[in-house]
CSV table of N, CA and C in Angstrom, one decimal:
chain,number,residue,atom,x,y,z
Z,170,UNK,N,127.2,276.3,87.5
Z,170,UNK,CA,127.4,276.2,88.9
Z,170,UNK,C,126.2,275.7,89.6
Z,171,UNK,N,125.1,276.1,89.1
Z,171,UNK,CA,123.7,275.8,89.9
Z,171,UNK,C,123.6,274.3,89.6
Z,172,UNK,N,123.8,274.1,88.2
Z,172,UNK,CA,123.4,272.6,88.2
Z,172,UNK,C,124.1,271.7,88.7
Z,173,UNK,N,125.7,272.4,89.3
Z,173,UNK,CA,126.5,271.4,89.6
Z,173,UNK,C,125.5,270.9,91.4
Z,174,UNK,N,125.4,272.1,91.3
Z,174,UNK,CA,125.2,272.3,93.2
Z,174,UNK,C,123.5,271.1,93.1
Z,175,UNK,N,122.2,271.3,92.1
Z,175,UNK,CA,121.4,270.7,92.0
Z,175,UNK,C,121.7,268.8,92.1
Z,176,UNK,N,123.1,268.7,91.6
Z,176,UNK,CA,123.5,267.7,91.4
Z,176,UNK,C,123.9,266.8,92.4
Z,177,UNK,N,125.0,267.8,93.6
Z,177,UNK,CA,125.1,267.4,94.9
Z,177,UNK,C,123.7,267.4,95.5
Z,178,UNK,N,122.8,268.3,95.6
Z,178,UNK,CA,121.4,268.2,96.0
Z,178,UNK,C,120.7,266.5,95.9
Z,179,UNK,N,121.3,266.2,94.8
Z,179,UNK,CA,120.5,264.7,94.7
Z,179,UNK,C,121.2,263.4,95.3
Z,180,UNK,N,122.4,264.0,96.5
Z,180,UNK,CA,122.5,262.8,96.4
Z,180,UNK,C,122.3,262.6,98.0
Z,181,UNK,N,121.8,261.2,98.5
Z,181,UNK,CA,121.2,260.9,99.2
Z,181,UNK,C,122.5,260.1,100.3
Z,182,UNK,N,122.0,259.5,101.3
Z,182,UNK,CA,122.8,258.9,102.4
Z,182,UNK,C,123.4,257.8,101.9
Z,183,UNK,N,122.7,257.3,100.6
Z,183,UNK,CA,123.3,255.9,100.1
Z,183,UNK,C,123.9,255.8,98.8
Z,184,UNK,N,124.2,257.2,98.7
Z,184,UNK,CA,124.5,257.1,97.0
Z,184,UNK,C,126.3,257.2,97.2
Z,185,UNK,N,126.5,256.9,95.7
Z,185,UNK,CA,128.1,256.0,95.9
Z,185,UNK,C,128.8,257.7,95.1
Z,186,UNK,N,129.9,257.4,95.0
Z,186,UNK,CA,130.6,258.5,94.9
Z,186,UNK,C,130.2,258.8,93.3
Z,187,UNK,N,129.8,258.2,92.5
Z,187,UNK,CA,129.6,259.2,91.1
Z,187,UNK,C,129.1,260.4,90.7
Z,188,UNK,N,127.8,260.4,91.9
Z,188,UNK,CA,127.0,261.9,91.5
Z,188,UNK,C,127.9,263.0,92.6
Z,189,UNK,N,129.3,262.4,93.2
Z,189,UNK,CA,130.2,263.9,94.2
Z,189,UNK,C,131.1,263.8,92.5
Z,190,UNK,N,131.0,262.9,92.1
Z,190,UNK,CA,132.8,263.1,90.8
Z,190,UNK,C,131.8,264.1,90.0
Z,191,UNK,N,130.3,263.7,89.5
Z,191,UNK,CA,129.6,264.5,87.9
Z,191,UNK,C,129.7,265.5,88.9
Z,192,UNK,N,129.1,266.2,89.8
Z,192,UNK,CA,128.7,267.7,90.8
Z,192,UNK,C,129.7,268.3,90.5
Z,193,UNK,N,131.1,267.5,91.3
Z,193,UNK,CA,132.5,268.5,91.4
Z,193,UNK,C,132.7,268.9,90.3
Z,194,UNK,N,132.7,268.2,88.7
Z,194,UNK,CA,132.9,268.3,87.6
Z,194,UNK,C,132.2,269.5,87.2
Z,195,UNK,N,130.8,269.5,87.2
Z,195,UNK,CA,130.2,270.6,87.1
Z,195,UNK,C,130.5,272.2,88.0
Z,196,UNK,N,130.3,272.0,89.1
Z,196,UNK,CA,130.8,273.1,89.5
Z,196,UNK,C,132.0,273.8,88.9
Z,197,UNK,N,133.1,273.0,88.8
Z,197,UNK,CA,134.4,273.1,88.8
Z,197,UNK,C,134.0,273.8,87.2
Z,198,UNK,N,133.5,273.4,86.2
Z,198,UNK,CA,133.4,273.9,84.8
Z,198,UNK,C,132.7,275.5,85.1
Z,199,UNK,N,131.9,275.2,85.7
Z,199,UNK,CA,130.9,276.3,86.0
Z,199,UNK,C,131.4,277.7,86.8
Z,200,UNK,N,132.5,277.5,87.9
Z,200,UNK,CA,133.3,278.3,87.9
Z,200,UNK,C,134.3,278.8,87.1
Z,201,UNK,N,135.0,278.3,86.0
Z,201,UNK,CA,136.1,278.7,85.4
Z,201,UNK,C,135.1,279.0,84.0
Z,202,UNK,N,133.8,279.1,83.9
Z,202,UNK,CA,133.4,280.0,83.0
Z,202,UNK,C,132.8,280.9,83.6
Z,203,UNK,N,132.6,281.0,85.0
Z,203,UNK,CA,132.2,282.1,85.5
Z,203,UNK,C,133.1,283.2,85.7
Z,204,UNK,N,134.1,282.3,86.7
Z,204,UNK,CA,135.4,283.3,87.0
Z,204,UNK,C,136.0,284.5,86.0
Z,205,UNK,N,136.3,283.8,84.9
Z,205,UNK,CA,137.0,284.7,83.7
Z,205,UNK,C,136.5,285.8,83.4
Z,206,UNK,N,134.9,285.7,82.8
Z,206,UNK,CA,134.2,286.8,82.3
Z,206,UNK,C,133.5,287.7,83.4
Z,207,UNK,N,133.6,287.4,84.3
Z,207,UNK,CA,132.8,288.0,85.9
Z,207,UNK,C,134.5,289.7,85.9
Z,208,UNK,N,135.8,288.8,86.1
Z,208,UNK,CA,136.7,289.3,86.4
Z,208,UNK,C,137.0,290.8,84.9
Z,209,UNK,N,136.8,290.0,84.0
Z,209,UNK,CA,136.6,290.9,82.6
Z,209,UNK,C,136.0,292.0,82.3
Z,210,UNK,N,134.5,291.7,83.2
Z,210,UNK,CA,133.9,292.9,82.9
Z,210,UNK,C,134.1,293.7,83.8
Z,211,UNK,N,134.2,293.4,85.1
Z,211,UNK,CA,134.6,294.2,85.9
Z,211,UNK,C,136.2,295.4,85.4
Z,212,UNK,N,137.0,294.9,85.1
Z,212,UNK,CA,138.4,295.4,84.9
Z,212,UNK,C,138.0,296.2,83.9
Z,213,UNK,N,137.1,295.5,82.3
Z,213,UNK,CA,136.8,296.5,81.4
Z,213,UNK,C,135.8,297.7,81.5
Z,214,UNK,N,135.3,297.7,82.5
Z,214,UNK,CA,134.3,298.9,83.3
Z,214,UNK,C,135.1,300.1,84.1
Z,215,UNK,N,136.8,299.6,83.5
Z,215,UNK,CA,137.3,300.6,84.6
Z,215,UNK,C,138.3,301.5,83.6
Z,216,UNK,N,138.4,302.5,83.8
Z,216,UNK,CA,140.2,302.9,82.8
Z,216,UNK,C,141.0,302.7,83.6
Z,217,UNK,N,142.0,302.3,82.4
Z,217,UNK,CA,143.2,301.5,83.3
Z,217,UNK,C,144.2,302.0,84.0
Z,218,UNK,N,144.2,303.0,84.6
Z,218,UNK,CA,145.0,303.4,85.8
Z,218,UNK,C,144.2,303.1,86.9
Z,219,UNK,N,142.7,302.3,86.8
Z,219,UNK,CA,142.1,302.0,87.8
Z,219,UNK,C,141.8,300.1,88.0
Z,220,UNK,N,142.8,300.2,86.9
Z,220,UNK,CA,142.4,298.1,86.9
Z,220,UNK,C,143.1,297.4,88.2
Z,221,UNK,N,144.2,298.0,88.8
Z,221,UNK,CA,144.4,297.6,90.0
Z,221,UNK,C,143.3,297.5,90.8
Z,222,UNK,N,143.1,298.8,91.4
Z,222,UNK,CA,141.9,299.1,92.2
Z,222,UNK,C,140.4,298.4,92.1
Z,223,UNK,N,139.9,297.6,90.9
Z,223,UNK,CA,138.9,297.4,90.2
Z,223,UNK,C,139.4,295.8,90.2
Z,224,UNK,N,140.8,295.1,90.4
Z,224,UNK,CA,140.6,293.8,90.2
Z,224,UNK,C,140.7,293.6,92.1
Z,225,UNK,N,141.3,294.4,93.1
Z,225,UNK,CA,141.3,294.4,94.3
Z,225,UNK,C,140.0,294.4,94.9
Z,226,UNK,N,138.9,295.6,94.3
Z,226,UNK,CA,137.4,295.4,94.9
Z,226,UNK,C,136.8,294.0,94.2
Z,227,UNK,N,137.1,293.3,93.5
Z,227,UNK,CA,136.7,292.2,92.4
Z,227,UNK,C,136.9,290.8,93.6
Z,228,UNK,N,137.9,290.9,94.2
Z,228,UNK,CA,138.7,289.7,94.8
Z,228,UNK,C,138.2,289.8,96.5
Z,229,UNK,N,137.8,291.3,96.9
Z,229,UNK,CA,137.4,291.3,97.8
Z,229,UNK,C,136.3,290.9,98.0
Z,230,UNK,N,135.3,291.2,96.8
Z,230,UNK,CA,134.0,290.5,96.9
Z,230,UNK,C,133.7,289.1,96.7
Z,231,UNK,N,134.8,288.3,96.0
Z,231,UNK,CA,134.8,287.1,95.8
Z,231,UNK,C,134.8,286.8,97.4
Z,232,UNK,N,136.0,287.2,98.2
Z,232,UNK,CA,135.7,286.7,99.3
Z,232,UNK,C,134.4,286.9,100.4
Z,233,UNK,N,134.3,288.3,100.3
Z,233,UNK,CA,133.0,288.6,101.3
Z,233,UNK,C,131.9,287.7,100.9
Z,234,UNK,N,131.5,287.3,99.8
Z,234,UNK,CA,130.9,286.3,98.8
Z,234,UNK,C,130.9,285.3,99.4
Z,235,UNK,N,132.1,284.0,99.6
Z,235,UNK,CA,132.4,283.4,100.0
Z,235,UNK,C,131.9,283.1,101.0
Z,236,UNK,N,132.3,284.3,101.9
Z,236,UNK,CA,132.0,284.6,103.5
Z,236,UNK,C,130.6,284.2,104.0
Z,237,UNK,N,130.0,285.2,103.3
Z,237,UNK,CA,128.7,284.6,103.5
Z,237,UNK,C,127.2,283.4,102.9
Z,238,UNK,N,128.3,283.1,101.6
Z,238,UNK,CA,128.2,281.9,101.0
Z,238,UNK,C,127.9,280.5,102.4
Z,239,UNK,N,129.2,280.7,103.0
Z,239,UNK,CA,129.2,279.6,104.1
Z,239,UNK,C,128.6,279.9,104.9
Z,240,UNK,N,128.4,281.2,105.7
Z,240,UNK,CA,127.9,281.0,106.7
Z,240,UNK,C,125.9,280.8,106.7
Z,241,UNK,N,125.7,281.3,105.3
Z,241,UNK,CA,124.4,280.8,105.1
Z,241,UNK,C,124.1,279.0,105.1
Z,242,UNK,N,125.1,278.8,104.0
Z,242,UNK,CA,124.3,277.3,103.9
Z,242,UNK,C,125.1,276.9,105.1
Z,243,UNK,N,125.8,277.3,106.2
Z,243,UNK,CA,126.3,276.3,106.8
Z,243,UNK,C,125.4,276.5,108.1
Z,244,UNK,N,124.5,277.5,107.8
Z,244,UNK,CA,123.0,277.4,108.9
Z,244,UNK,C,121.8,277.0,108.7
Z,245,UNK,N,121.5,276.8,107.3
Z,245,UNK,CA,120.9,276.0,106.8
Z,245,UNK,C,120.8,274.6,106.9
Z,246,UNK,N,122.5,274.2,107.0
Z,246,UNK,CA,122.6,272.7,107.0
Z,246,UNK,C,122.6,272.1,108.6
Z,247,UNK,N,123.0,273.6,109.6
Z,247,UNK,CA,123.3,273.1,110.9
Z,247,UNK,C,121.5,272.7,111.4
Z,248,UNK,N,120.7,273.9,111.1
Z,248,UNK,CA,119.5,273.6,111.5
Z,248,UNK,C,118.9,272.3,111.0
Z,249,UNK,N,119.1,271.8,109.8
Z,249,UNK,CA,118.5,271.0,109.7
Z,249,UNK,C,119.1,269.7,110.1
Z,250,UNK,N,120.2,269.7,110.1
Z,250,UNK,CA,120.7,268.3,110.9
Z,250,UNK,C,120.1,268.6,112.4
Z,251,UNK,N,120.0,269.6,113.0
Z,251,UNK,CA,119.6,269.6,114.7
Z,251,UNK,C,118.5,268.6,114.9
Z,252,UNK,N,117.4,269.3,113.4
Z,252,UNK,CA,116.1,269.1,113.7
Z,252,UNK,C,115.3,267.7,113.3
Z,253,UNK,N,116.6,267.1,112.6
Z,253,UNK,CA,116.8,265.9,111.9
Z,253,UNK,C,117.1,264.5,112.9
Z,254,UNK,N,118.2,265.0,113.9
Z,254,UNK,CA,119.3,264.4,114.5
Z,254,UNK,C,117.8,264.0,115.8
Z,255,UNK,N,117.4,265.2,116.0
Z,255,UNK,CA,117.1,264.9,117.4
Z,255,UNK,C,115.8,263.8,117.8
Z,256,UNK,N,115.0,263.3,116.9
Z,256,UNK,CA,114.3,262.5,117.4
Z,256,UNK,C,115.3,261.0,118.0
Z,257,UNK,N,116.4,260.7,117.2
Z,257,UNK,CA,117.0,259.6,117.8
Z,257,UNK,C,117.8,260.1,118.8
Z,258,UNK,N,117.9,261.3,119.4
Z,258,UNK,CA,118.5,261.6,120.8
Z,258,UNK,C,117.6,261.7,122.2
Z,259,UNK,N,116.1,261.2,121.6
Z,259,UNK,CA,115.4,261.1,123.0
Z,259,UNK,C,115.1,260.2,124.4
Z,260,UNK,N,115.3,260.4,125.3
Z,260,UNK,CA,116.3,259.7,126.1
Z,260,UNK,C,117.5,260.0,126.7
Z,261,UNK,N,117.8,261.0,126.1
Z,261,UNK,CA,119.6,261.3,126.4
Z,261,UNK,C,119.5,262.5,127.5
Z,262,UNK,N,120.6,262.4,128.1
Z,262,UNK,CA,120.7,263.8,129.1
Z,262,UNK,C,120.7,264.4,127.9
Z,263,UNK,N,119.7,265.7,128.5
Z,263,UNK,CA,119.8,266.8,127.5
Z,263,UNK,C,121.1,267.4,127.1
Z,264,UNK,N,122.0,267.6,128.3
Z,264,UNK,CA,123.1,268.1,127.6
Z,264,UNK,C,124.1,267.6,126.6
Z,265,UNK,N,123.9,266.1,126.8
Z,265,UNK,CA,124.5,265.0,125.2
Z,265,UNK,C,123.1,265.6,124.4
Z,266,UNK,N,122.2,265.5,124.9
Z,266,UNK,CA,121.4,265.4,123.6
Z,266,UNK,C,121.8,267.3,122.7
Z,267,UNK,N,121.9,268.5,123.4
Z,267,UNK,CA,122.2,269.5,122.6
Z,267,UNK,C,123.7,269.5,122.3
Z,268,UNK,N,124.4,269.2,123.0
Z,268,UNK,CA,125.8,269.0,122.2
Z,268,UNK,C,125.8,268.2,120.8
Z,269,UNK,N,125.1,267.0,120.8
Z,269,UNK,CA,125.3,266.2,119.5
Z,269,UNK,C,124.1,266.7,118.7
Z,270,UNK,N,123.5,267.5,118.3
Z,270,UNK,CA,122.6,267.7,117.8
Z,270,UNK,C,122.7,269.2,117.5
Z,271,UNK,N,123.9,269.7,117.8
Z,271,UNK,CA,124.7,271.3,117.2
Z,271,UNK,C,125.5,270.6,116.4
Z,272,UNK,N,126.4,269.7,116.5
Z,272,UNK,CA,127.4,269.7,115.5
Z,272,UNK,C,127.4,267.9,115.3
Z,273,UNK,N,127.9,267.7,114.1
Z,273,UNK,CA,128.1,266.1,113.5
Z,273,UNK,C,129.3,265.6,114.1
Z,274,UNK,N,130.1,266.3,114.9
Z,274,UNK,CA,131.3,265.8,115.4
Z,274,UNK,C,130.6,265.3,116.7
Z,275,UNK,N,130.4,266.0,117.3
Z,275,UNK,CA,129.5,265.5,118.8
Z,275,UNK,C,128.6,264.7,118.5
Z,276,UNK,N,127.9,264.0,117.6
Z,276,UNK,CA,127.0,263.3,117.3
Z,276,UNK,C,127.8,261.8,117.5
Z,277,UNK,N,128.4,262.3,116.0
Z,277,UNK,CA,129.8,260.6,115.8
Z,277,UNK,C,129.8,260.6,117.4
Z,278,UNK,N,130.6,261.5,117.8
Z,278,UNK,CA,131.6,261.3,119.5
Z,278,UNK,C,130.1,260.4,120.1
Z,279,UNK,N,129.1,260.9,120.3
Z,279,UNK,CA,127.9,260.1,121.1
Z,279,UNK,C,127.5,258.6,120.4
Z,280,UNK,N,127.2,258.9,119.1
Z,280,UNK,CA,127.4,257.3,118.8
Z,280,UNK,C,128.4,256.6,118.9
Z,281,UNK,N,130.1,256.5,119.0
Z,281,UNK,CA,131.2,255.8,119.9
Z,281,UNK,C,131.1,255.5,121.2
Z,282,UNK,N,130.1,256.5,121.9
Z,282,UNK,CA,130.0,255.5,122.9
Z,282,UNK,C,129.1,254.3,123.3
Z,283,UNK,N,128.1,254.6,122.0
Z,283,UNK,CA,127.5,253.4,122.5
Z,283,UNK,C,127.4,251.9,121.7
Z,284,UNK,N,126.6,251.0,121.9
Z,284,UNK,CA,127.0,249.8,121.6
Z,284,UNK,C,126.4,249.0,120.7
Z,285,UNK,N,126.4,248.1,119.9
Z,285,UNK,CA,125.3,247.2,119.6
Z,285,UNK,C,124.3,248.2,118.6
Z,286,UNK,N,123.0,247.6,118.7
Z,286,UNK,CA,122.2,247.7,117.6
Z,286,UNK,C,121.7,249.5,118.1
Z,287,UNK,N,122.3,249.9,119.0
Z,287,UNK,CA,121.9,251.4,119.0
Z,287,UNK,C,123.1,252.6,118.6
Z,288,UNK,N,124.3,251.8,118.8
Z,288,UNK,CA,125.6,252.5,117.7
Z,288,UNK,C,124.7,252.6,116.6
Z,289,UNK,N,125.1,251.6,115.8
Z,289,UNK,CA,124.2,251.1,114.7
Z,289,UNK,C,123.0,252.3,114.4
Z,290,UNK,N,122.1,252.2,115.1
Z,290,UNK,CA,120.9,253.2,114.7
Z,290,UNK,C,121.3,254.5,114.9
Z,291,UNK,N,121.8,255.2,115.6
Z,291,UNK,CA,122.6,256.4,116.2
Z,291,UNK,C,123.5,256.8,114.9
Z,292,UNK,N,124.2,256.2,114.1
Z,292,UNK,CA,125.3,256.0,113.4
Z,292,UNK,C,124.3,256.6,112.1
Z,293,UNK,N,123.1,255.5,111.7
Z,293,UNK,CA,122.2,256.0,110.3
Z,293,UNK,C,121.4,257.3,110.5
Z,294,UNK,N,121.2,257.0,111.9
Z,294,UNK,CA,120.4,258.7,112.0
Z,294,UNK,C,121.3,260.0,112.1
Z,295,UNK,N,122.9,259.6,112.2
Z,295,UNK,CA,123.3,260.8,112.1
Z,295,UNK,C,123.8,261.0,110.3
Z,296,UNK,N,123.6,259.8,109.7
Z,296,UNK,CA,123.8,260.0,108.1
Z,296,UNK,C,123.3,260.2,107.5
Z,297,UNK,N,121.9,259.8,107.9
Z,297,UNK,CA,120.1,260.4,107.2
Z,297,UNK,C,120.2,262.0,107.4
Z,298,UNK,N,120.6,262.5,109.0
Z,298,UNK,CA,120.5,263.9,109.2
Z,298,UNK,C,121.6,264.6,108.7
Z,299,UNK,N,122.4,264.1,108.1
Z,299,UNK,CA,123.7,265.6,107.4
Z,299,UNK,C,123.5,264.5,105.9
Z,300,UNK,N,122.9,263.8,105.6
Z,300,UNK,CA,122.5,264.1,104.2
Z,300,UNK,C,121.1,264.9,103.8
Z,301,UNK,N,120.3,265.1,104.7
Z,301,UNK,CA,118.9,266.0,105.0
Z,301,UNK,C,119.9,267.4,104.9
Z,302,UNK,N,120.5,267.3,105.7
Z,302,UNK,CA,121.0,269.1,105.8
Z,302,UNK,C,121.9,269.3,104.9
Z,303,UNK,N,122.5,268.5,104.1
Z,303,UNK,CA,123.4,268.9,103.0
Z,303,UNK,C,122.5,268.6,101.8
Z,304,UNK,N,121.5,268.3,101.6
Z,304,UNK,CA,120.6,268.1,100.6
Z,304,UNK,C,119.7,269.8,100.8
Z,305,UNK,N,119.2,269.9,101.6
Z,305,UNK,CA,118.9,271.6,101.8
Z,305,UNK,C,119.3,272.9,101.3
Z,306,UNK,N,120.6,273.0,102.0
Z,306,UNK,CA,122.0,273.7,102.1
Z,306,UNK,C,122.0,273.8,100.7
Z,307,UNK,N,122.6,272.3,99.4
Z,307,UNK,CA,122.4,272.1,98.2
Z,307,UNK,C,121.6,273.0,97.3
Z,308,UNK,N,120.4,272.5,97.7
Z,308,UNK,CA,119.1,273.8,97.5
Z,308,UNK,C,119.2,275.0,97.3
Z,309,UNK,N,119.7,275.0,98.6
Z,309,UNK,CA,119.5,277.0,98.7
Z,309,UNK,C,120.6,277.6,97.8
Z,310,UNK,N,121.5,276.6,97.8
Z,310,UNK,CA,122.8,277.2,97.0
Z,310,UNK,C,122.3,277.0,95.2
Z,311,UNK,N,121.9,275.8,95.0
Z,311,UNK,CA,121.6,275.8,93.4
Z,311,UNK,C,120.7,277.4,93.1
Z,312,UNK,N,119.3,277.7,94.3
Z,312,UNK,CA,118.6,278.7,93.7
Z,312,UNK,C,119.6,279.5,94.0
Z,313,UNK,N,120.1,280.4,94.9
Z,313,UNK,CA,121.4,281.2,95.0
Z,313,UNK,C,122.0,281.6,93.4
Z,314,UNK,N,122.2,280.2,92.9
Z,314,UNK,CA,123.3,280.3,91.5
Z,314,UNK,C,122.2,280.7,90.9
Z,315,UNK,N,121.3,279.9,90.2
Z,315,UNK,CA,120.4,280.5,89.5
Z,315,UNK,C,119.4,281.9,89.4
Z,316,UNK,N,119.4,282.3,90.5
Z,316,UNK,CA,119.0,283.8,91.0
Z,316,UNK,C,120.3,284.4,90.6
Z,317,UNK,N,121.4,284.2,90.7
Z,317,UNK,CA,122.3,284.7,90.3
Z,317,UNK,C,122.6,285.4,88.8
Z,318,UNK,N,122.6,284.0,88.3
Z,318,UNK,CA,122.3,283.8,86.8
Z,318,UNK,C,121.5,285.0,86.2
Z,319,UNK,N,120.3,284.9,86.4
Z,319,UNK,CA,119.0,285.7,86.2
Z,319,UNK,C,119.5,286.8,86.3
Z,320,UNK,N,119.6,287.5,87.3
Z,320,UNK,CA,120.3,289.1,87.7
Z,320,UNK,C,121.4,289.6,86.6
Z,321,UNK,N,122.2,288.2,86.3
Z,321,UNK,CA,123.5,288.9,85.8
Z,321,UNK,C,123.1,288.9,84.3
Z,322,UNK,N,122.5,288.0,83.5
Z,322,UNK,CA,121.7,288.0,82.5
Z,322,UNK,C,121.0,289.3,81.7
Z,323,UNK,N,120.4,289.7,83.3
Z,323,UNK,CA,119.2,290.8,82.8
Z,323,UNK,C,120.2,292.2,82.9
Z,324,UNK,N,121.3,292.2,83.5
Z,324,UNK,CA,121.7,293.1,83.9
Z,324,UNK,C,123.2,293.9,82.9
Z,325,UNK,N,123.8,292.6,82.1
Z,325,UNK,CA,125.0,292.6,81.7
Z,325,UNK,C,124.8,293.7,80.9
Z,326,UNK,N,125.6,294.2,80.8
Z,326,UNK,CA,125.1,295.3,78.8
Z,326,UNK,C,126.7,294.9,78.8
Z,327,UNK,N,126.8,295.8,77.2
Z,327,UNK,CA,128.0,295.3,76.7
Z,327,UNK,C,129.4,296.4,76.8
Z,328,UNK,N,130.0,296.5,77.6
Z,328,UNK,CA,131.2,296.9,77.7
Z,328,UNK,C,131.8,297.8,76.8
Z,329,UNK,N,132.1,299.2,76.9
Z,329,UNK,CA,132.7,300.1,75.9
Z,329,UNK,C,134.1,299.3,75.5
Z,330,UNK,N,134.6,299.7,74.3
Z,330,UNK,CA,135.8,299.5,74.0
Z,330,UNK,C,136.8,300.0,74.2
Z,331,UNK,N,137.2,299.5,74.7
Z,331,UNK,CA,139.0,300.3,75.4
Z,331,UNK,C,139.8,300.4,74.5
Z,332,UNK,N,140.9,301.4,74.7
Z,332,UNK,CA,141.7,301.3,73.3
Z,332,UNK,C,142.9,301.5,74.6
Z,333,UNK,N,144.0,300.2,74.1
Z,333,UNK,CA,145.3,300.7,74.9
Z,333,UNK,C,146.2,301.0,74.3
Z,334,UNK,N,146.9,301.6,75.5
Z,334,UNK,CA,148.2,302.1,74.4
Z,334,UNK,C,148.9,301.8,73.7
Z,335,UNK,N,149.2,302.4,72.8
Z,335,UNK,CA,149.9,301.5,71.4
Z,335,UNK,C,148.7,301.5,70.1
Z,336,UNK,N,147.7,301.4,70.6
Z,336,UNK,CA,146.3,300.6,69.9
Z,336,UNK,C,145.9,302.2,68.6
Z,337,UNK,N,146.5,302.3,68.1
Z,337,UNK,CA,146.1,303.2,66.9
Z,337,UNK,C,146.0,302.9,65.6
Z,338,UNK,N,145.6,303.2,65.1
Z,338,UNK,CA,144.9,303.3,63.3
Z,338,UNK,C,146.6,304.0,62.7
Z,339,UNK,N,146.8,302.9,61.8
Z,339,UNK,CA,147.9,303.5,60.9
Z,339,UNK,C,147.2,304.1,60.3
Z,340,UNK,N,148.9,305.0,60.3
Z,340,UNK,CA,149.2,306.3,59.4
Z,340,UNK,C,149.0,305.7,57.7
Z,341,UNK,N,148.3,306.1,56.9
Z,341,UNK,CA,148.3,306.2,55.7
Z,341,UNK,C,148.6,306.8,54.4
C-alpha cells in the first residue's frame, strides 16, 4: 500500500497516465492483502459468540480510519496548493485571490475568466500547485502506510487456535 501511494507520489504535472494505472495496481494489491489478514486476526482474537461484535468494531474502524485518512491528507494537500497557487494570484482582488487559492475549483472558475497568455499561465500554475499538493499528501500517506507496516510487524503475535464446533479428535 505504501509503495503504491510512493508511486502516485512520483508523479508530476506532466506525467502521462502509466505511473496512476502501476500506483492504482499497487495499492489495489496492497489492500486485498491487507484487508483479509487485518479482518482475520481481529475475528480470531475473539470467541465466537463475539465475532459479530469483533467484525462490527473491525468495519468501524476501517471507516473512522478512512475518516481521518482524508481529512489529513486532504489538509495537507489544501495547504499546499494555497501556498503553491498564490504567487500567480498577485494582483488579484484579494477576495478572488482567497477564494481560488482554498479550493482548485475556484481556481479553474478564475482561470475561465481570463484570457490569452494569462489563462494559459493561471491554468499551469494551478497544475504545478495540485500536483505539489498531491505529491505531499502522497508522502505523508506512503510514510502513514509504512509506519503502519512497522507497528503491525512488531506487534502481531500469533493467534491462539480456535477449535469450532464439530472440530474434535476421533473416537478411537
Amino acid at each position: 500500500l505504501g509503495a503504491g501511494m510512493a508511486v502516485f507520489a512520483a508523479i508530476g504535472h506532466e506525467q502521462g497516465e502509466t505511473l496512476v494505472l502501476i500506483g492504482t495496481i499497487i495499492v489495489g494489491v496492497g489492500l486485498g492483502i491487507a484487508f483479509v489478514p487485518a479482518t482475520a486476526t481481529v475475528l480470531d482474537a475473539l470467541p465466537l459468540e463475539k465475532a459479530g461484535d469483533g467484525s462490527s468494531v473491525n468495519q468501524i474502524m476501517r471507516q473512522v480510519g478512512a475518516a481521518f485518512g482524508v481529512a489529513i491528507l486532504g489538509s495537507v494537500f489544501a495547504a499546499v496548493f494555497g501556498s503553491k497557487i498564490a504567487p500567480a494570484l498577485v494582483g488579484v482582488a484579494p477576495a478572488t485571490a482567497d477564494e481560488a487559492s482554498a479550493s482548485v475549483g475556484a481556481a479553474e472558475n478564475f482561470a475561465r475568466s481570463l484570457t490569452g497568455d494569462a489563462a494559459a499561465a493561471m491554468q499551469l500554475a494551478i497544475r504545478k500547485a495540485f500536483a505539489d499538493g498531491a505529491q505531499l499528501a502522497f508522502i505523508v500517506a506512503a510514510a502513514i502506510c509504512t509506519l503502519g507496516m512497522i507497528i503491525i510487524l512488531y506487534s502481531l503475535r500469533e493467534a491462539p487456535e480456535r477449535n469450532l464446533p464439530g472440530d474434535h479428535e476421533p473416537d478411537l
